[in-house]
Short mmCIF file of C-alpha atoms in Angstrom, two decimals:
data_model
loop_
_atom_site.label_atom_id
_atom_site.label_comp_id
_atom_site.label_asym_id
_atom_site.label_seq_id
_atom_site.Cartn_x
_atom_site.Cartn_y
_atom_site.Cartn_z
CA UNK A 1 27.90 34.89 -25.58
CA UNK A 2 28.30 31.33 -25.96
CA UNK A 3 26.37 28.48 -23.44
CA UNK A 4 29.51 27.58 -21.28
CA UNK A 5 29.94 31.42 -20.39
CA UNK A 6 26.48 31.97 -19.71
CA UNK A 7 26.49 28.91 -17.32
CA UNK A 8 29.40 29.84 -15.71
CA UNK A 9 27.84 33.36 -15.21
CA UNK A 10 24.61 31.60 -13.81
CA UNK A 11 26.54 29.62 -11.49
CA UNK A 12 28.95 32.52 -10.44
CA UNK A 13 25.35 34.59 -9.69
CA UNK A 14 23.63 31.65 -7.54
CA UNK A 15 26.62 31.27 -5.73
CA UNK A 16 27.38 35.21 -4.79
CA UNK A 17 23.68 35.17 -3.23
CA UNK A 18 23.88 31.30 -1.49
CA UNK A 19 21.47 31.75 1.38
CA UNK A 20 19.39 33.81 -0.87
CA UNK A 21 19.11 30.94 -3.88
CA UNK A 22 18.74 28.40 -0.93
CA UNK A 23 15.80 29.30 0.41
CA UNK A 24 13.93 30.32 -3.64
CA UNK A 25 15.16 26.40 -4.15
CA UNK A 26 12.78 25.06 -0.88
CA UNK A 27 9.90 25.09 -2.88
CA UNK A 28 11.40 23.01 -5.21
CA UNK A 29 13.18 20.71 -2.82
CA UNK A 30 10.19 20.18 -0.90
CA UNK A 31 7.80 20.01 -4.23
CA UNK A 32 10.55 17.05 -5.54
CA UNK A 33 10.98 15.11 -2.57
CA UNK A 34 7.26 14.90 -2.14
CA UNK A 35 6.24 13.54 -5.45
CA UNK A 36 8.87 11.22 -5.27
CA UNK A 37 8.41 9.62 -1.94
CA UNK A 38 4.93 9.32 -2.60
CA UNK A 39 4.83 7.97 -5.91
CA UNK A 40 7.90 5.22 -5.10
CA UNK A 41 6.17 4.54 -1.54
CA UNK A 42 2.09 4.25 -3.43
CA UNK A 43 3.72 2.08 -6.76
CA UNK A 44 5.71 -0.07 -4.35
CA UNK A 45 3.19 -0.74 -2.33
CA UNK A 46 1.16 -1.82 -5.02
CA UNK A 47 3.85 -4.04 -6.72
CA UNK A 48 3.44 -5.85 -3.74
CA UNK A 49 0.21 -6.41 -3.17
CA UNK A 50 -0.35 -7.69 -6.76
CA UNK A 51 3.27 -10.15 -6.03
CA UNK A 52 0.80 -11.22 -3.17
CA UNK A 53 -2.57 -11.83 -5.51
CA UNK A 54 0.26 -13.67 -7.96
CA UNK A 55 1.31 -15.40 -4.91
CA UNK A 56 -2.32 -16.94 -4.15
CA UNK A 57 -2.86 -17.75 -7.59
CA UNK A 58 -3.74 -15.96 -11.31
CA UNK A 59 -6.93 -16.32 -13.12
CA UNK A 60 -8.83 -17.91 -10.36
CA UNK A 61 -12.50 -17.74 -9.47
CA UNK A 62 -13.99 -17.94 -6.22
CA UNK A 63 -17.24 -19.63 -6.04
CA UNK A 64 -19.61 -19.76 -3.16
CA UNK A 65 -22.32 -22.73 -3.33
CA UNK A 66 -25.18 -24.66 -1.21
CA UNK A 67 -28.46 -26.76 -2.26
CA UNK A 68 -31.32 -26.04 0.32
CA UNK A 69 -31.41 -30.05 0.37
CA UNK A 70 -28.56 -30.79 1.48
CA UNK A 71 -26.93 -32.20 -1.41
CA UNK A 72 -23.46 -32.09 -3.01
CA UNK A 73 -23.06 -28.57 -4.34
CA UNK A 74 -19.11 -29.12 -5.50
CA UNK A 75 -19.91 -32.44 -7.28
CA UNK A 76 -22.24 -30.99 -9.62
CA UNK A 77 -19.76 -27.78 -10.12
CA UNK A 78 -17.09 -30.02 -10.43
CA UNK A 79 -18.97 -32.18 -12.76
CA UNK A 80 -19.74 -28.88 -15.24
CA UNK A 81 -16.57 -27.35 -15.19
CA UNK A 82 -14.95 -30.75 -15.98
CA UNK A 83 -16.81 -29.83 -19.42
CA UNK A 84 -15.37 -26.60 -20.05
CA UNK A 85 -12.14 -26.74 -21.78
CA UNK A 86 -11.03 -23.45 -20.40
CA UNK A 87 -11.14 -24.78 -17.00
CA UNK A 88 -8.37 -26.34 -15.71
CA UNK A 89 -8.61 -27.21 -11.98
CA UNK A 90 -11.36 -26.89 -9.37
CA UNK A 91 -10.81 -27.72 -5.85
CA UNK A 92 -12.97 -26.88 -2.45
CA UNK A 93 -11.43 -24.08 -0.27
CA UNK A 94 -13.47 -24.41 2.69
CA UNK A 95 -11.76 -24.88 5.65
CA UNK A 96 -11.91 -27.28 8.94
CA UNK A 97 -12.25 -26.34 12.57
CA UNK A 98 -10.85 -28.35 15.53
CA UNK A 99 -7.31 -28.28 17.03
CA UNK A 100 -4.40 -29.88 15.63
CA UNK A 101 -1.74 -31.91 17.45
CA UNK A 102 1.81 -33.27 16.91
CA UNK A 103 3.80 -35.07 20.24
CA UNK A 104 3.50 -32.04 22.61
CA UNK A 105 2.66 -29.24 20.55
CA UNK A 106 -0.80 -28.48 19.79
CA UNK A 107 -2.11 -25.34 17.45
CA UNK A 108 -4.41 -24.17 20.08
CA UNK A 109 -1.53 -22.87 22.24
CA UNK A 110 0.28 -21.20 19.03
CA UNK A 111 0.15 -17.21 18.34
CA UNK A 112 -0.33 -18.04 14.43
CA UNK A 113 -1.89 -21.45 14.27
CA UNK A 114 -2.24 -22.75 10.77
CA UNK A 115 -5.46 -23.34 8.58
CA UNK A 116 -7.12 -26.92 7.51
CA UNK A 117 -8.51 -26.51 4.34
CA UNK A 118 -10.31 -29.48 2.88
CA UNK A 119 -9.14 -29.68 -1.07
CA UNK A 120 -9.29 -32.05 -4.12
CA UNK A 121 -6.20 -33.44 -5.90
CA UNK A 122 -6.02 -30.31 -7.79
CA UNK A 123 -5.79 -28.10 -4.77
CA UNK A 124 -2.37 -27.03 -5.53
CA UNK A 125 -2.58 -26.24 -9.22
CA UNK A 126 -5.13 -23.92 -8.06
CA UNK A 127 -3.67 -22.31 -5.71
CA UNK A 128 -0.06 -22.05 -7.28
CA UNK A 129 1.77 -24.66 -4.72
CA UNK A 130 3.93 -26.78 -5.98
CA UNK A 131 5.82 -30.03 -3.81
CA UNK A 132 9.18 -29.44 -2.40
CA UNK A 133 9.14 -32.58 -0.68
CA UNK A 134 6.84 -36.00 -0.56
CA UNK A 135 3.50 -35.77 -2.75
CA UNK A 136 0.71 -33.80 -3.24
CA UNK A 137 -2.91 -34.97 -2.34
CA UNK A 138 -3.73 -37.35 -5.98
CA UNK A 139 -7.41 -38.93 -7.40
CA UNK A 140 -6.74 -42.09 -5.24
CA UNK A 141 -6.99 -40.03 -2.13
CA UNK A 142 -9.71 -38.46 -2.74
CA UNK A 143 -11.83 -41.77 -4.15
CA UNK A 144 -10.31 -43.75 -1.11
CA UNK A 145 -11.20 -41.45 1.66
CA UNK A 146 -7.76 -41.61 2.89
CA UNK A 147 -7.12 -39.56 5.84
CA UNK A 148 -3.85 -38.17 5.02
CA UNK A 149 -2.49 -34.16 4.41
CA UNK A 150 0.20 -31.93 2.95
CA UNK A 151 2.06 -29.05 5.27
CA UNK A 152 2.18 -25.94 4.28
CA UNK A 153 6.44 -25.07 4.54
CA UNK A 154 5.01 -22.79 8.10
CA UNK A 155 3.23 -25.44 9.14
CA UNK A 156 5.88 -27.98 8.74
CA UNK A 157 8.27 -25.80 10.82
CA UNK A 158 6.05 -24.61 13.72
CA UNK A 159 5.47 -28.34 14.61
CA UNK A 160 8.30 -30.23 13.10
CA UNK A 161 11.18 -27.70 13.18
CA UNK A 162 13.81 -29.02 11.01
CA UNK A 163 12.89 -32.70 11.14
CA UNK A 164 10.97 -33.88 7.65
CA UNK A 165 7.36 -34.60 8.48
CA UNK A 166 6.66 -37.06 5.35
CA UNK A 167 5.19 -40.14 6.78
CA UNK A 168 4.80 -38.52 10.19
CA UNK A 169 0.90 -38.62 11.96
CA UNK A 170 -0.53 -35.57 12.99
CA UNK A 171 -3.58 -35.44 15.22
CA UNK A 172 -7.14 -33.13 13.58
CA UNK A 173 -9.72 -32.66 16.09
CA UNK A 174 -8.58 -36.21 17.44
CA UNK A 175 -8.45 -37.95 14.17
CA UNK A 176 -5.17 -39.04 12.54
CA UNK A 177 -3.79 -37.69 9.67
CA UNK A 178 -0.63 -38.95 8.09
CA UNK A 179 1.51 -36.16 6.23
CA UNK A 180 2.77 -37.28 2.92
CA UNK A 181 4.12 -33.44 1.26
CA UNK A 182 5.33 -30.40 1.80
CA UNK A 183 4.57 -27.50 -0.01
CA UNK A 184 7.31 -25.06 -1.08
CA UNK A 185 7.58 -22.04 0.83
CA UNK A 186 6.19 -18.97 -1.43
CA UNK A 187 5.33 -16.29 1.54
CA UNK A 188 7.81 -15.36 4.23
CA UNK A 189 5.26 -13.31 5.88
CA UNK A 190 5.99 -14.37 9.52
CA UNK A 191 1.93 -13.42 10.46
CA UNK A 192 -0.51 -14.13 8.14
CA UNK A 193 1.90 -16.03 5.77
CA UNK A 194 -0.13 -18.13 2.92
CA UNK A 195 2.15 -21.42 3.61
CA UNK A 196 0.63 -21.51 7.25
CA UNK A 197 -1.69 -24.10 6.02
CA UNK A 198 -2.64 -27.78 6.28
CA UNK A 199 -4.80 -29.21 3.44
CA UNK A 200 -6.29 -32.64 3.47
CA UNK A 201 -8.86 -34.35 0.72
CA UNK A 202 -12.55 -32.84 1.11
CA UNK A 203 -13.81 -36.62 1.22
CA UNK A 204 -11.77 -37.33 4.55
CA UNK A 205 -13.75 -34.55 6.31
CA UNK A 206 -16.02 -38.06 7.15
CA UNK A 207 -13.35 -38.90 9.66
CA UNK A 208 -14.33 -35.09 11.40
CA UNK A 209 -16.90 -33.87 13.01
CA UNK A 210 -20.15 -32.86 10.82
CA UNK A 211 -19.95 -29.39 11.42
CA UNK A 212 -15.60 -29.74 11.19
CA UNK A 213 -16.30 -29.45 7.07
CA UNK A 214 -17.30 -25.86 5.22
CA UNK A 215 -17.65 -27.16 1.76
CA UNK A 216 -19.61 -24.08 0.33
CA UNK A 217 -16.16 -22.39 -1.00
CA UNK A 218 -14.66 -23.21 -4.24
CA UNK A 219 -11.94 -22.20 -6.73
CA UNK A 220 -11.74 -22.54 -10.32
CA UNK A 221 -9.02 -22.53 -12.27
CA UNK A 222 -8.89 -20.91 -15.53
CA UNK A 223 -5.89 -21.42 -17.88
CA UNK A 224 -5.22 -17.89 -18.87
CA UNK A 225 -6.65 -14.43 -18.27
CA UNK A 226 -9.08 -13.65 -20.89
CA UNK A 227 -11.03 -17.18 -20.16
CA UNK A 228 -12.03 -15.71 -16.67
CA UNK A 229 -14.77 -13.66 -17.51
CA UNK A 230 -15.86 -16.45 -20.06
CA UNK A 231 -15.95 -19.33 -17.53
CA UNK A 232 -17.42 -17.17 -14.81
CA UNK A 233 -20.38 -16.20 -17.50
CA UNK A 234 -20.80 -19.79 -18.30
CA UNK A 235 -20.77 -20.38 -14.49
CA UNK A 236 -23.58 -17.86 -13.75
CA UNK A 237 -25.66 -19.02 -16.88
CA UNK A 238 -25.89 -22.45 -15.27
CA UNK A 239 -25.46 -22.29 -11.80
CA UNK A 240 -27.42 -18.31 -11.34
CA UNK A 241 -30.58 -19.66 -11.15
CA UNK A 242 -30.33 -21.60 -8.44
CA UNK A 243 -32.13 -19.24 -5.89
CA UNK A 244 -34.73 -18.31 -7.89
CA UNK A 245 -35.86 -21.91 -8.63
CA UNK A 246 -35.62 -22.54 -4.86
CA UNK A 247 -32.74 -24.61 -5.36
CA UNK A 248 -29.99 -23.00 -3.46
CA UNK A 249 -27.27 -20.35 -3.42
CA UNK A 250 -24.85 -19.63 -6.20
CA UNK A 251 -22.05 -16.80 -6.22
CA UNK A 252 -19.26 -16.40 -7.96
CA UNK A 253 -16.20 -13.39 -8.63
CA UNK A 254 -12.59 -13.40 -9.79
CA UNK A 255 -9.53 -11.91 -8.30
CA UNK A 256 -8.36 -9.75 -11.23
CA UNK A 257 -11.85 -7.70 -9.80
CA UNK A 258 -10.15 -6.86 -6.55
CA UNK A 259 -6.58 -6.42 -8.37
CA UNK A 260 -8.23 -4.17 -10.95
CA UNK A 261 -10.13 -2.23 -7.65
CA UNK A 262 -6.82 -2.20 -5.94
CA UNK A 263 -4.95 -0.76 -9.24
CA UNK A 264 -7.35 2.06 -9.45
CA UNK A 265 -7.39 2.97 -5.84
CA UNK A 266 -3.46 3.15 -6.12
CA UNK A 267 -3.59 5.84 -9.12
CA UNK A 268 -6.76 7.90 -7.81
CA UNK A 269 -4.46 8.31 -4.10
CA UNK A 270 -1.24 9.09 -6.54
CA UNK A 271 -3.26 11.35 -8.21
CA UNK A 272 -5.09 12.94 -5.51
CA UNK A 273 -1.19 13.15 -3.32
CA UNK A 274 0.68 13.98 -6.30
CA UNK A 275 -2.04 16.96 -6.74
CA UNK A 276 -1.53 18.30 -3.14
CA UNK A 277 2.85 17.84 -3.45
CA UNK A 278 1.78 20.00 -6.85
CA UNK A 279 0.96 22.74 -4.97
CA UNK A 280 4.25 22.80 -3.12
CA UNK A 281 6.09 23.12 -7.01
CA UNK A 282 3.95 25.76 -7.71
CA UNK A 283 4.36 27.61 -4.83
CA UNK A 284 8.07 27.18 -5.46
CA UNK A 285 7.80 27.97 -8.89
CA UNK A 286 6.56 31.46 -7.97
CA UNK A 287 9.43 32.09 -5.69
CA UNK A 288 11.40 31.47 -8.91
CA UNK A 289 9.25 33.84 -10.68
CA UNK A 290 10.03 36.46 -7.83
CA UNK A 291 13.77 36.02 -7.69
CA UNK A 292 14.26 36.60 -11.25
CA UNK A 293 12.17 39.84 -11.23
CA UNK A 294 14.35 40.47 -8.11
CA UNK A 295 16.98 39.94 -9.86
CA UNK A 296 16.93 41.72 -13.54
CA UNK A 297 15.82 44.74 -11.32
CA UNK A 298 19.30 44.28 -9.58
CA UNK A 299 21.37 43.67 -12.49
CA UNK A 300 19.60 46.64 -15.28
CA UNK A 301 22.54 48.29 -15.77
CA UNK A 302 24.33 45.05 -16.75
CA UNK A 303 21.59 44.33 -19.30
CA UNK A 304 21.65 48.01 -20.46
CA UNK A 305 25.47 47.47 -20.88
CA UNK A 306 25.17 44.58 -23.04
CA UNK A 307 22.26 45.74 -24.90
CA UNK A 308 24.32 49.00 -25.69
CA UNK A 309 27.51 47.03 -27.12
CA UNK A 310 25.42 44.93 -29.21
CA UNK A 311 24.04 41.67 -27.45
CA UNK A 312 20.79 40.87 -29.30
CA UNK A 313 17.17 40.06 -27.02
CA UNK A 314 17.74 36.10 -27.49
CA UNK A 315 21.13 35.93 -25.81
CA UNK A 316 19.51 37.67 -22.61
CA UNK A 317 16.37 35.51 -22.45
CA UNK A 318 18.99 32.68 -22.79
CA UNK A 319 20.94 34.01 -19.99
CA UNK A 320 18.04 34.37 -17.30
CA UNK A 321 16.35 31.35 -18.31
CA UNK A 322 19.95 29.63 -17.89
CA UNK A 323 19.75 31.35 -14.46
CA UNK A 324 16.38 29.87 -13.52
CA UNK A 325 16.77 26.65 -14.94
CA UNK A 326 20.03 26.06 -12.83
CA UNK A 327 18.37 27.36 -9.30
CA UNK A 328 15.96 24.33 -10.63
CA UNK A 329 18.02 22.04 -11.40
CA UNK A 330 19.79 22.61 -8.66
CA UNK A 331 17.14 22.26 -6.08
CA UNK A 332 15.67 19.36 -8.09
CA UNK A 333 19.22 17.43 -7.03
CA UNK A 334 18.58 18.29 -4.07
CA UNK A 335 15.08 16.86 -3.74
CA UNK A 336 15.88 13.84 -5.26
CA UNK A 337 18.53 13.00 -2.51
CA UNK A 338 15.92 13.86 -0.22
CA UNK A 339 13.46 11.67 -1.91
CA UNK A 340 15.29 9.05 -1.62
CA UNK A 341 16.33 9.16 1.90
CA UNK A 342 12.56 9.67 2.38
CA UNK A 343 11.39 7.02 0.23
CA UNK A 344 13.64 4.65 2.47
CA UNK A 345 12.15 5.90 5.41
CA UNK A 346 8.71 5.62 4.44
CA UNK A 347 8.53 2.35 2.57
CA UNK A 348 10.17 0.48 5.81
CA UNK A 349 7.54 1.75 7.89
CA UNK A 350 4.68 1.77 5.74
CA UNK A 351 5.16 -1.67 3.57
CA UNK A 352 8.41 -3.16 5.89
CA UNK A 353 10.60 -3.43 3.14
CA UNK A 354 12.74 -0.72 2.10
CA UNK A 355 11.98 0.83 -1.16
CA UNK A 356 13.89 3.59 -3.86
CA UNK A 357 12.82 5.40 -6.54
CA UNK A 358 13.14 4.12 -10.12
CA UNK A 359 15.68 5.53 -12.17
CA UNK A 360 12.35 6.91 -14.49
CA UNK A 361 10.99 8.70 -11.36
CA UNK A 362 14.27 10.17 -10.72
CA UNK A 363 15.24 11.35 -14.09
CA UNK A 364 11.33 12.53 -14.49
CA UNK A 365 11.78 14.80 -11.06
CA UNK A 366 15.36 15.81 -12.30
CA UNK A 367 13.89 16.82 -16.12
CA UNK A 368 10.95 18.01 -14.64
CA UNK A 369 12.76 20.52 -12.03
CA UNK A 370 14.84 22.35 -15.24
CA UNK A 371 11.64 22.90 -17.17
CA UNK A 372 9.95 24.38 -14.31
CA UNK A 373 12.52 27.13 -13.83
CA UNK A 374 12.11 27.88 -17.51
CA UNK A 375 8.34 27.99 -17.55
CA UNK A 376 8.59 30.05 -14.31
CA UNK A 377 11.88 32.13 -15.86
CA UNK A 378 9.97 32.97 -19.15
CA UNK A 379 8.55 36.07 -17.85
CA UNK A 380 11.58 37.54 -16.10
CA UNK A 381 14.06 36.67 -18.90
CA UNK A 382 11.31 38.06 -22.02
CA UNK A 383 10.92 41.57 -19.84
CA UNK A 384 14.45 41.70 -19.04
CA UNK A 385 15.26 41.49 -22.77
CA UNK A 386 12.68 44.03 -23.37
CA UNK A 387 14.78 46.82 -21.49
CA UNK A 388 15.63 50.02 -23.28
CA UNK A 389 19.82 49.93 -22.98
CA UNK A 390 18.93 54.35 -22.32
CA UNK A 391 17.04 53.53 -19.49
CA UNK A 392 18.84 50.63 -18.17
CA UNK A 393 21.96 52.81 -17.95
CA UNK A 394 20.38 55.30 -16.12
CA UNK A 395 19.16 52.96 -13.64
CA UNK A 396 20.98 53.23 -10.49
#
């Protein structure tokens, strides 16, 4: 018997028993369709929360400093890190409280109102903004005191709308500020969206109120990866004493910690979901099992028949597993189209964006469906080639 018969006799069996096949494929529909939505729905997920990490910045450190005197704490980090060649920004990221104003609109009255942060000229290298319009906070600023500020692209369209606010006033807890850049937008997010910000040079925070100004937060800017956990070593070794010398408070931790947390959290619940969709295969993979020992019970005379005339033991394994692999694969197509639909589904409710599988997932579920009604199909096919053609003929 050669492979396109044997399909074509698979095929021509499924379909005679339809409702029967149907239901030994649910296992396997269900099984699919699980693995798939949740694997699509957890890696997406994660895609973008690292695209939101990359958003805010790679390879920075946040530090967290205070002297028990009183005295600059950023000056003397800024002063050290200036020194370290694998540094290459450091700005304040502490941010200002009081109310901010333009003509008739006024952030206390706004559902989202942006932040003040109080940053150095190198504020947006840190951060990863770059100018779409105007300029960005420089040295002179910052040595001159000068009370001026750069919109975030949400904060230059909840109180300018479409009008450009470069050279425009705005009012910060009663002082004015005059804008002189706009960031480019890099976060739709219309809630807690990252270009909902104001930031104006750490020195102006004179112009404020003395308790307007947090300047205990930091970032550091590293220039590539590996330098991270160098710089933040070199950090701790001069700055870690601090409390125990009674001279203050130093902390510091990088980002890739929380992205590396955040990665393995991802694969333990993939794991850990893909383990409990598992179940539903197996289960399903036993109905396969069943079905085929159904089945080579219904059809003994056939295999006696063949047997007699001369088919050898290989081409009947090759026939049921044929058989079980195609109730698989079948099934597996199935799943897949329900996977999808699913992964849709959940994505735009669970991450608001809607999400399909890779082409790897789907061809992994597809591949993954055949082999299972093989594995599962072994047993039925090897003791329905072990039949005695005597016997099988006198099977009724």
């Amino acid at each position: 018997m050669n492979l396109t018969q044997a399909f074509k006799m698979a095929f021509k069996s499924i379909w005679s028993k339809k409702m029967r096949s149907l239901l030994t494929m649910l296992g396997i529909i269900i099984g699919i369709a699980a693995v798939m939505i949740i694997v699509s729905v957890i890696t997406g997920a994660n895609k973008k929360q690292m695209e939101y990490y990359e958003s805010m910045g790679t390879n920075k450190i946040q530090v967290t400093a205070t002297l028990d005197n009183g005295g600059d704490a950023f000056s003397e980090v800024y002063t050290y890190c200036k020194s370290i060649d694998m540094v290459l920004g450091v700005t304040p990221s502490g941010t200002v409280s009081g109310t901010v104003k333009y003509g008739a609109k006024n952030s206390a009255s706004m559902e989202w109102p942006p932040s003040v942060y109080l940053g150095s000229d190198q504020y947006a290298l840190c951060n990863n903004f770059q100018i779409e319009r105007g300029r960005d906070i420089s040295a002179v600023d910052i040595e001159k005191y000068n009370a001026v500020c750069v919109l975030g692209a949400r904060a230059a369209k909840d109180f300018f709308d479409a009008a450009d606010p470069v050279g425009k006033s705005i009012s910060i807890d009663g002082t004015a500020f005059t804008v002189v850049g706009v960031y480019r937008e890099k976060d739709p997010n219309p809630q807690y969206s990252l270009d909902n910000l104001i930031v104006i040079p750490y020195t102006a925070q004179r112009y404020l109120p003395a308790s307007a100004g947090d300047m205990s937060e930091f970032v550091v800017k590293a220039k590539d990866a590996p330098s991270v956990s160098k710089v933040i070593a070199l950090l701790n070794g001069n700055f870690g004493s601090w409390s125990q010398l009674g001279k203050g408070d130093f902390w510091c931790y990088s980002d890739q910690q929380w992205q590396n947390d955040s990665n393995q959290q991802a694969l333990m619940m993939s794991l850990m979901l893909g383990a409990i969709a598992g179940i539903s295969l197996l289960v399903g993979g036993i109905g396969i099992m069943n079905i085929m020992l159904v089945t080579v019970t219904e059809r003994t005379r056939e295999i006696g028949i063949r047997r007699a005339i001369g088919a050898e033991r290989r081409s009947i394994v090759v026939q049921f597993l044929i058989e079980a692999g195609m109730i698989c694969g079948i099934g597996g197509i199935i799943g897949i189209a329900v996977g999808f639909v699913g992964t849709a589904v959940a994505s735009r409710i669970i991450v608001q964006t809607v999400m399909l599988p890779s082409p790897a997932i789907t061809l992994f579920a597809f591949l993954f469906s055949v082999a299972l009604g093989v594995l599962f199909g072994m047993f039925p096919a090897i003791k329905a080639s072990k039949l005695q053609p005597v016997a099988a003929l006198r099977a009724e």
